[in-house]
Tab-separated table of C-alpha atoms in Angstrom:
chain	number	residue	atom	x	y	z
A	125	UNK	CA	-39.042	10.924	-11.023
A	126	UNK	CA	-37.248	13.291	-13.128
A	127	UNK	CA	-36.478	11.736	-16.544
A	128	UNK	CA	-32.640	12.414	-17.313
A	129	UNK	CA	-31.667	12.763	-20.812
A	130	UNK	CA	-30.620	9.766	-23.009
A	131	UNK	CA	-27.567	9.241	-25.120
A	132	UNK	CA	-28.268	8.716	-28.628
A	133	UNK	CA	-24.893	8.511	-30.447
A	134	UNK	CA	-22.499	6.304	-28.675
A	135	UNK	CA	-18.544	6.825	-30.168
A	136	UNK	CA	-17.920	3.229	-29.188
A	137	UNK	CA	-14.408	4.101	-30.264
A	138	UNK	CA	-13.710	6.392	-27.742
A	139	UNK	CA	-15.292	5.068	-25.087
A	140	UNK	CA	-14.293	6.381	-21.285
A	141	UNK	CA	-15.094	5.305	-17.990
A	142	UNK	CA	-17.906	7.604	-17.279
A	143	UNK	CA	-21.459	7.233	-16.758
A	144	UNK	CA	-23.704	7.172	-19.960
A	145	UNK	CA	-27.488	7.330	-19.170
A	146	UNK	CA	-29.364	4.473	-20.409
A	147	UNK	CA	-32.850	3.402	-20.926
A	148	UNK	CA	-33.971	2.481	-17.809
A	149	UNK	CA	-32.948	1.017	-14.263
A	150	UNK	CA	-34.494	-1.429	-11.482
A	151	UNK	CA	-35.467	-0.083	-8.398
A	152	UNK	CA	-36.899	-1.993	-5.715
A	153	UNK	CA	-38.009	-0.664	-1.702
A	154	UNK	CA	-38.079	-2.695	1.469
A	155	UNK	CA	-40.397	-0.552	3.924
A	156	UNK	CA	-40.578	-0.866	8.014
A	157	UNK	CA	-37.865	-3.903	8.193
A	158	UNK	CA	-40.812	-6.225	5.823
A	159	UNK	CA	-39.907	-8.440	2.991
A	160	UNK	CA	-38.564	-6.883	0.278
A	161	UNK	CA	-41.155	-5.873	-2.426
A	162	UNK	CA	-40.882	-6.894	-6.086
A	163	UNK	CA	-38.870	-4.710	-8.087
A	164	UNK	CA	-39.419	-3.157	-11.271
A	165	UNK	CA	-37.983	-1.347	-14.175
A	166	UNK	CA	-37.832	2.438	-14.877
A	167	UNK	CA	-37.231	4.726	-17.386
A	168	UNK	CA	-33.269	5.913	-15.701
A	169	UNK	CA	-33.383	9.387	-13.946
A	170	UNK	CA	-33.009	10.797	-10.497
A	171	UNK	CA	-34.862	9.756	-7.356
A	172	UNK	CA	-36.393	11.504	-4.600
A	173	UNK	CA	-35.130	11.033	-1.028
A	174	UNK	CA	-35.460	12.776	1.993
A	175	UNK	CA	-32.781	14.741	3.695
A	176	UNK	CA	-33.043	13.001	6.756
A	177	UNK	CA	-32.217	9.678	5.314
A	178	UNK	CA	-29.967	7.585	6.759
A	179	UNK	CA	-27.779	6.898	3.852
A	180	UNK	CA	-27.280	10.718	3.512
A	181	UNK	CA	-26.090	11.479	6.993
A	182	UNK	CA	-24.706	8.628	8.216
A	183	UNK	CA	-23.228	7.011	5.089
A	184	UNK	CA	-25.621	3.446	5.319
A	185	UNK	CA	-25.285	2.969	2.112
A	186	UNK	CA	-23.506	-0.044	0.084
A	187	UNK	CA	-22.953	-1.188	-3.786
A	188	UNK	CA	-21.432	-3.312	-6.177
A	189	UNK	CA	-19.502	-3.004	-9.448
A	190	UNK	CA	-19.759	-5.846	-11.954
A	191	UNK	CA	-19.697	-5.986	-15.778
A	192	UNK	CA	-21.439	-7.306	-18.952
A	193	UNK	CA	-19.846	-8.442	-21.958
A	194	UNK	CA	-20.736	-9.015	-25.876
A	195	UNK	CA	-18.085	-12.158	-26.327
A	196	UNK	CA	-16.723	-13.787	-29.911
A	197	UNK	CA	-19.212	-16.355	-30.125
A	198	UNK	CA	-21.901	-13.458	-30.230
A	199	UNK	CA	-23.871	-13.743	-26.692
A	200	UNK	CA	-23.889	-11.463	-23.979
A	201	UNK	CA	-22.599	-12.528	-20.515
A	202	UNK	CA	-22.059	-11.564	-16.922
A	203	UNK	CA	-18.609	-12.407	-15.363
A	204	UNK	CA	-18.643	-13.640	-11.976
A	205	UNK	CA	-21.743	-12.385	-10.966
A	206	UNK	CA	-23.046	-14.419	-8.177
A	207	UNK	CA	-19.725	-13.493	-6.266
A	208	UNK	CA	-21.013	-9.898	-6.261
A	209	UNK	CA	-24.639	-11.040	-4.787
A	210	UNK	CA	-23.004	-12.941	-2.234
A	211	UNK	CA	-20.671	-9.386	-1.402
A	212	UNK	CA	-23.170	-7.439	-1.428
A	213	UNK	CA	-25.056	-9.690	1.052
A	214	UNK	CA	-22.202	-9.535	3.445
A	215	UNK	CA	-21.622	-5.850	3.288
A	216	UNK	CA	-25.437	-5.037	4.338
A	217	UNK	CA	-25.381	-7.403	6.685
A	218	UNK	CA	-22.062	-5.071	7.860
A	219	UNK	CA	-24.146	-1.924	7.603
A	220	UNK	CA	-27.214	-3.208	9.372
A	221	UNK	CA	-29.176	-3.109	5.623
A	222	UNK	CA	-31.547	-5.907	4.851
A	223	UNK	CA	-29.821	-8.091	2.601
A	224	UNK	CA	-30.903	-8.192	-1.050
A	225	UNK	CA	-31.551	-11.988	-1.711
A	226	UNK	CA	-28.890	-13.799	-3.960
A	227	UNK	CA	-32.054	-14.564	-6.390
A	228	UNK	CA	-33.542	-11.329	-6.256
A	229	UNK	CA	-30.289	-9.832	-6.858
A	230	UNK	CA	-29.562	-12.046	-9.873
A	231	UNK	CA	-32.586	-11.000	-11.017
A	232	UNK	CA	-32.836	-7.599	-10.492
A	233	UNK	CA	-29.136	-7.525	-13.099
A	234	UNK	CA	-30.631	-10.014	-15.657
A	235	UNK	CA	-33.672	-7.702	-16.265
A	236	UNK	CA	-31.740	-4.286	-16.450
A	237	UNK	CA	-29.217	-5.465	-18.585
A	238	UNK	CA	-31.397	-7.300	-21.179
A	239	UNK	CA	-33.752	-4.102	-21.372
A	240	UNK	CA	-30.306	-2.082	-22.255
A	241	UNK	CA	-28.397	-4.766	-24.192
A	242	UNK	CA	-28.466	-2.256	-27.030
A	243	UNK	CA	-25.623	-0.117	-24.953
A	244	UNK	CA	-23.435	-3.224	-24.656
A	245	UNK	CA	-20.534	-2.061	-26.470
A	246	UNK	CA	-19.104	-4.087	-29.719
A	247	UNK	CA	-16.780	-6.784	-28.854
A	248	UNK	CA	-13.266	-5.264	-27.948
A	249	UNK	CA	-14.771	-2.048	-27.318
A	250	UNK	CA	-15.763	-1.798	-23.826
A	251	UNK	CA	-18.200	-3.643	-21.656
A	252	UNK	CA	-21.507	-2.204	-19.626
A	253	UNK	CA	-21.306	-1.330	-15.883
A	254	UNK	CA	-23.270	-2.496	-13.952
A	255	UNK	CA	-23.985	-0.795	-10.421
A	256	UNK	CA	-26.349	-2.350	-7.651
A	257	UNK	CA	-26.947	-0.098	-4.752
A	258	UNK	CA	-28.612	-0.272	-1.220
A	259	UNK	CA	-29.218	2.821	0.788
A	260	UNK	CA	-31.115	3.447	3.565
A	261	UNK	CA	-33.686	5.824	2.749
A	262	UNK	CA	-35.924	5.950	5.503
A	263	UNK	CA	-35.392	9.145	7.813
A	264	UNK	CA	-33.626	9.079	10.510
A	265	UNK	CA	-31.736	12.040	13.303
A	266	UNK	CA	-29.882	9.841	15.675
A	267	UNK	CA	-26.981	7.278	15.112
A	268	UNK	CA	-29.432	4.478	13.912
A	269	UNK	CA	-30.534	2.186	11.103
A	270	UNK	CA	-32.736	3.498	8.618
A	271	UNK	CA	-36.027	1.854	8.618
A	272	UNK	CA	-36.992	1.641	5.214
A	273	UNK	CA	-34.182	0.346	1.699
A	274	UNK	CA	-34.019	1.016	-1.561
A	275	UNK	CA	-32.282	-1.230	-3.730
A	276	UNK	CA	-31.252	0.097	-7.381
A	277	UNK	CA	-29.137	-1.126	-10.616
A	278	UNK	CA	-28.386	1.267	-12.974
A	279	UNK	CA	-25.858	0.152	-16.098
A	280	UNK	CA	-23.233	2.364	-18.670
A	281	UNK	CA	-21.187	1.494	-21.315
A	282	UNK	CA	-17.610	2.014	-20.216
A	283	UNK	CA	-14.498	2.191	-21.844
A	284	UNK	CA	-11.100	1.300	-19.980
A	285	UNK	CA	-11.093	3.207	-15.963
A	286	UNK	CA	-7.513	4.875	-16.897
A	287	UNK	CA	-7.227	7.077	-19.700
A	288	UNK	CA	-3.919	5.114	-21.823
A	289	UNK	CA	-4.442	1.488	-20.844
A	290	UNK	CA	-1.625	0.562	-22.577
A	291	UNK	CA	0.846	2.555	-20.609
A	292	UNK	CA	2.113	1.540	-16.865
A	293	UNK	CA	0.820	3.686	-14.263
A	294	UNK	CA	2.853	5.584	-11.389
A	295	UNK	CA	1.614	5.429	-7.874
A	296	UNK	CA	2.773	7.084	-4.998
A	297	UNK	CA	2.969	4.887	-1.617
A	298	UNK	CA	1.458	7.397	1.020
A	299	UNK	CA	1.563	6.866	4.454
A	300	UNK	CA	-0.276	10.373	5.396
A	301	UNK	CA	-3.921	8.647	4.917
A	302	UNK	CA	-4.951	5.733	5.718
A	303	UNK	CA	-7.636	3.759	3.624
A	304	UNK	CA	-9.374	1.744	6.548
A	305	UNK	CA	-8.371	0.434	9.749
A	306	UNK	CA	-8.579	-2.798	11.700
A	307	UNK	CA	-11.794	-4.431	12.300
A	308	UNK	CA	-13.516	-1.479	10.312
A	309	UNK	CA	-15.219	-1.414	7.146
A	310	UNK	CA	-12.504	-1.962	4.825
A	311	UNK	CA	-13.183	-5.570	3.500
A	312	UNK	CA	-17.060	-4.360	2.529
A	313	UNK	CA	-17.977	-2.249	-0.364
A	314	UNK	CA	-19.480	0.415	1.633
A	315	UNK	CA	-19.962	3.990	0.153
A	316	UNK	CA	-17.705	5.776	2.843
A	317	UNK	CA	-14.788	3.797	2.293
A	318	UNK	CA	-14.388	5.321	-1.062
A	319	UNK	CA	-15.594	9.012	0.338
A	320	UNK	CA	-12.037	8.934	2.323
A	321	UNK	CA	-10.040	8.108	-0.559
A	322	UNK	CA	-11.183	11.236	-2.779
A	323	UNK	CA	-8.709	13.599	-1.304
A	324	UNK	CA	-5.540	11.230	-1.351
A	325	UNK	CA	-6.330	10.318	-5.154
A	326	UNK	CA	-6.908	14.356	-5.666
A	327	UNK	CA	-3.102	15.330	-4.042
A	328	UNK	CA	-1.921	12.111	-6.047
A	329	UNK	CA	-2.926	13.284	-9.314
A	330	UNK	CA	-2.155	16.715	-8.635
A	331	UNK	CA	1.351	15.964	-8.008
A	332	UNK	CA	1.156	13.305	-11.413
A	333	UNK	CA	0.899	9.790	-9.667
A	334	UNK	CA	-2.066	7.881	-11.895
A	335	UNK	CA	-3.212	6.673	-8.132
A	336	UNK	CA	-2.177	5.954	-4.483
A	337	UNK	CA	-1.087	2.584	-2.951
A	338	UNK	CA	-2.344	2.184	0.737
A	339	UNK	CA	-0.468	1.420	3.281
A	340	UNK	CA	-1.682	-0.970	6.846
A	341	UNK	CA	-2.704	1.417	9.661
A	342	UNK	CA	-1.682	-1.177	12.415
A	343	UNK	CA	1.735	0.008	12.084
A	344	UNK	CA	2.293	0.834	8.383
A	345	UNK	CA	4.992	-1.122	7.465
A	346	UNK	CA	2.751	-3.273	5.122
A	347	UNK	CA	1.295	-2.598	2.072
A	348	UNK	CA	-2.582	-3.321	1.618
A	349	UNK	CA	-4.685	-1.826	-1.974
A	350	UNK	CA	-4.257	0.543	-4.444
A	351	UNK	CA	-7.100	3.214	-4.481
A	352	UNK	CA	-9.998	1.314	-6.189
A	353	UNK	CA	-7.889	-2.346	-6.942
A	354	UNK	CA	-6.061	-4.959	-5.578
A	355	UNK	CA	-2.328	-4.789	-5.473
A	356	UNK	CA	-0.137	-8.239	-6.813
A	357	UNK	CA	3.620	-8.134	-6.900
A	358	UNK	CA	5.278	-10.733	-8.677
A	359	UNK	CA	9.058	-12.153	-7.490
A	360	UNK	CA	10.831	-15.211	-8.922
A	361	UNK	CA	7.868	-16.680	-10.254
A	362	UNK	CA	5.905	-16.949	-7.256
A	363	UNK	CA	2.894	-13.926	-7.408
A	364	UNK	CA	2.322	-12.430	-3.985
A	365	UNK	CA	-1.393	-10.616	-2.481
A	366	UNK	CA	-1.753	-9.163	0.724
A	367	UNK	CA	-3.976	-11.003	2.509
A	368	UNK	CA	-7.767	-10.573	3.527
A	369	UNK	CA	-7.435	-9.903	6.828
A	370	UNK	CA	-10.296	-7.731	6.904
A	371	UNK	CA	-9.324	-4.504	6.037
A	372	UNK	CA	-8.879	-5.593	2.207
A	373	UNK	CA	-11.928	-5.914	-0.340
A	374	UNK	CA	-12.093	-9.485	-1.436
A	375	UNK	CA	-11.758	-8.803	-5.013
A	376	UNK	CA	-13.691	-10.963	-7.721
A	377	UNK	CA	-10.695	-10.157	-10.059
A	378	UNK	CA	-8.679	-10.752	-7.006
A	379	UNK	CA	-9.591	-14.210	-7.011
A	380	UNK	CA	-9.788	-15.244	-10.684
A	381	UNK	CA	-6.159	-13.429	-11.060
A	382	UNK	CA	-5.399	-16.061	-8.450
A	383	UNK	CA	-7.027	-18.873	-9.962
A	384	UNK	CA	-5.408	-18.176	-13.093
A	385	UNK	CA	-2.244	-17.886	-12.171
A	386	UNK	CA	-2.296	-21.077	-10.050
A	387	UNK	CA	-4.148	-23.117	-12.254
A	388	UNK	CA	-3.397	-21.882	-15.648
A	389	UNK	CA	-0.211	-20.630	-15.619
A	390	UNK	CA	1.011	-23.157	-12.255
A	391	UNK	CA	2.453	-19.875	-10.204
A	392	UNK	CA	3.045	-20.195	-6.682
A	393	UNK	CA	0.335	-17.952	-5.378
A	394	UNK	CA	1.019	-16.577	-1.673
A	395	UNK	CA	-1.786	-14.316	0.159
A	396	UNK	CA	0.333	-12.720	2.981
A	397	UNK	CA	1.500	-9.770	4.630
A	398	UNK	CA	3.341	-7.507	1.548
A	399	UNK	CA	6.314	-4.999	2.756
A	400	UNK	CA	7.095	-1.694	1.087
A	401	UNK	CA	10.924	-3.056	0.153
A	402	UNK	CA	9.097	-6.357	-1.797
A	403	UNK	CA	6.721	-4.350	-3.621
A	404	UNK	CA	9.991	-2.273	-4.737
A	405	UNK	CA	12.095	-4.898	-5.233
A	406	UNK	CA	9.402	-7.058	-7.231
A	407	UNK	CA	10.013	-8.121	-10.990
A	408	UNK	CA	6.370	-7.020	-11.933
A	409	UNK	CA	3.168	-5.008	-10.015
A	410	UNK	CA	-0.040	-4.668	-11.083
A	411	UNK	CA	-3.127	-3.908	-10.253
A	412	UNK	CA	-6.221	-5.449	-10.210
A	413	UNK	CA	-10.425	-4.858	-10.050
A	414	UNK	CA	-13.894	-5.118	-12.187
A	415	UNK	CA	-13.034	-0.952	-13.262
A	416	UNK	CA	-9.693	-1.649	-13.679
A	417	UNK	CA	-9.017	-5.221	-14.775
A	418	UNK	CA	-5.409	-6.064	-14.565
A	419	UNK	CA	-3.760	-2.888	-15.204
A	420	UNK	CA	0.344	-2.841	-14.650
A	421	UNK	CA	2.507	-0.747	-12.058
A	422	UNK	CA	5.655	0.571	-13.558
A	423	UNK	CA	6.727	3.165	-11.470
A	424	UNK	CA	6.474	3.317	-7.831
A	425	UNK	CA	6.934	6.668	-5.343
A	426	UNK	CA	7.662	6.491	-2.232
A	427	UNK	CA	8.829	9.848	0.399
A	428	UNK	CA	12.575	8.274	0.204
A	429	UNK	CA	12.879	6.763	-3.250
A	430	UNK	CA	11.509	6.416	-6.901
A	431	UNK	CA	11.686	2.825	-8.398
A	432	UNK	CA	11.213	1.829	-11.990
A	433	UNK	CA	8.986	-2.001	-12.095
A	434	UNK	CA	9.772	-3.939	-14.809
A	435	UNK	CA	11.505	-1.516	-17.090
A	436	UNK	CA	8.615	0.819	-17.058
A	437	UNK	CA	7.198	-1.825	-19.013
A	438	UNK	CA	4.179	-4.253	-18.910
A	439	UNK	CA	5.618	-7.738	-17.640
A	440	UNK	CA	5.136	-10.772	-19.024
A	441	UNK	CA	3.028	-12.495	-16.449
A	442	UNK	CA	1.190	-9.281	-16.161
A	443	UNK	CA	0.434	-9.182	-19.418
A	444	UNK	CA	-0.304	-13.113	-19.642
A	445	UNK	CA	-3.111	-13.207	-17.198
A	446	UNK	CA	-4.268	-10.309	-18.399
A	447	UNK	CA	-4.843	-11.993	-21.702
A	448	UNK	CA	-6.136	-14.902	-20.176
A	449	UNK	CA	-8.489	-12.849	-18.410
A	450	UNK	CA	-10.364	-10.856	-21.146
A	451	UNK	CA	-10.085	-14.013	-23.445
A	452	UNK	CA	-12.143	-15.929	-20.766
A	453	UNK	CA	-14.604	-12.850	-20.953
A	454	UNK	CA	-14.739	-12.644	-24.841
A	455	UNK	CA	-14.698	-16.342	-24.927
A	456	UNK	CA	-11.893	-16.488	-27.293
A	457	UNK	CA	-10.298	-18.810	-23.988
A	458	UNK	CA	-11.942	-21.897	-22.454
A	459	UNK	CA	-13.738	-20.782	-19.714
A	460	UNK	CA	-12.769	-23.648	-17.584
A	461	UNK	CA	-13.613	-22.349	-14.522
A	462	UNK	CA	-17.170	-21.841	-15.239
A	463	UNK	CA	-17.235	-18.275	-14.613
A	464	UNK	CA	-19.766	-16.543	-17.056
A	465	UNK	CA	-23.373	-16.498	-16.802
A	466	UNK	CA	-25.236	-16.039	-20.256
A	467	UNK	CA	-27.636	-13.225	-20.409
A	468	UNK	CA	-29.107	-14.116	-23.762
């Protein structure tokens, strides 16, 4: 293993969402479809694989995105993160990758994150990344499942995933690329669904949208996610999600954002089909996801029209369970829901 250099001096106050080597990740192998063997930690750096593996040229690969957090009462926590093991479980299974056991999973996050806990950002400043990953490694030349895994977590201090979080972002509804497709990969966190949205988020930005909002490729008259989030549209008080029908990622922000709002803030919450006239005719839009948290919509693109959200402005309930959100994380909220696991 090739060691990678280390980041001494952290500007905590300029934090962005990029990758910042650490000290060390966990990296665990399964070999010839056996158990998988014990992991252990690593100084961080790059790995050796073979050209022939099957997560190289045929995409089996899957991971997860999750986040630790230095809160007001002065601990360290993980948000949510047993909802990622049980994800990531579901996606191999998808892929035909052994599944990483929920323990061994749990595990495997606990013991990277307490050997970097030092990179946690202050409180308010950003939050470590966490990534899991599970490639097939073993070789393969035909259309077939690797035979041997690798399983890895590697963590960064992050700052917020779009450069002015406090400013409303403009997407562009696109119906010339589609993000997945019925009864394909779409509601699984596997590396090729985000290969095919590189070029749509390239044109996007290149023409000055902040991101592109996917349409259903049934018979695209529905909207489905943003690039890397969840989409929520909010209309007399009732907050509306498209619905997992498959070809949506089952968000863990997804579902607290709907927990919240039910629960907290006693919305009507409706998971259903979403057209492109509600989403333009909503009071608010936002988006949400682990990289992006709940970030708001104010300007919307479509081929016919251009529609302002909300004044160009972050809307109340937007901006409310976003609050409630990161105040459940910092623990400046009751975390009534039970949602953080203490890592020290």
């Amino acid at each position: 293993m090739e060691d990678i250099e280390i980041l001494q001096d952290i500007d905590w106050d300029n934090l962005i969402f990029d990758l910042s080597p650490t000290r060390s990740m966990y990296i665990a192998e399964q070999r010839d479809n056996k158990v998988w063997e014990r992991g252990k930690l690593v100084p961080f750096g790059n790995v050796s694989i073979s050209p022939a593996a099957g997560v190289l040229n045929y995409g089996q690969g899957i991971f997860e995105g999750l986040k630790a957090f230095r809160t007001s009462r002065e601990r360290i926590v993980l948000f949510r993160p047993g909802n990622n093991a049980i994800r990531a479980i579901q996606s191999a299974e998808r892929l035909c990758i052994p599944p990483v056991p929920q323990e061994m999973f749990m595990e495997a996050i606990l013991e990277v994150v307490r050997d970097n806990s030092d990179y946690i950002p202050p409180l308010g400043k950003g939050s470590l990344y966490i990534r899991p990953v599970i490639w097939g490694t073993g070789t393969v030349l035909g259309v077939k499942p690797a035979q041997s895994y690798t399983f890895l977590v590697f963590v960064s201090p992050v700052g917020h995933y779009f450069k002015n979080s406090e400013k409303c972002l403009h997407l562009k509804i696109t119906n010339k690329f589609h993000r997945t497709s019925p009864r394909g990969t779409g509601g699984f966190k596997t590396i090729g669904n985000y290969a095919a949205s590189l070029l749509p988020q390239k044109l996007a930005k290149k023409a000055g949208f902040d991101e592109v909002i996917y349409l259903n490729a049934a018979n695209e008259h529905f909207v489905e996610e943003v690039g890397s989030a969840n989409l929520f549209i909010l209309k007399d008080n009732t907050l509306v999600t498209p619905s997992l029908t498959g070809s949506i990622l089952p968000g863990v922000t997804r579902d607290s954002v709907i927990q919240i709002a039910k629960k907290i803030l006693k919305l009507e919450v409706q998971e259903r089909e979403v057209s492109v006239d509600e989403v333009l005719d909503a009071d608010e839009v936002f988006c949400s996801g682990t990289a992006v948290n709940v970030t708001s919509i104010g300007e919307i693109t479509t081929d016919e029209t251009f529609r302002i959200i909300s004044g160009g402005k972050i809307g109340p309930y937007t901006k409310r369970i976003g609050e409630i959100l990161s105040g459940i994380r910092n623990e400046t909220v009751e975390d009534q829901f039970e949602w953080l696991f203490p890592v020290f």
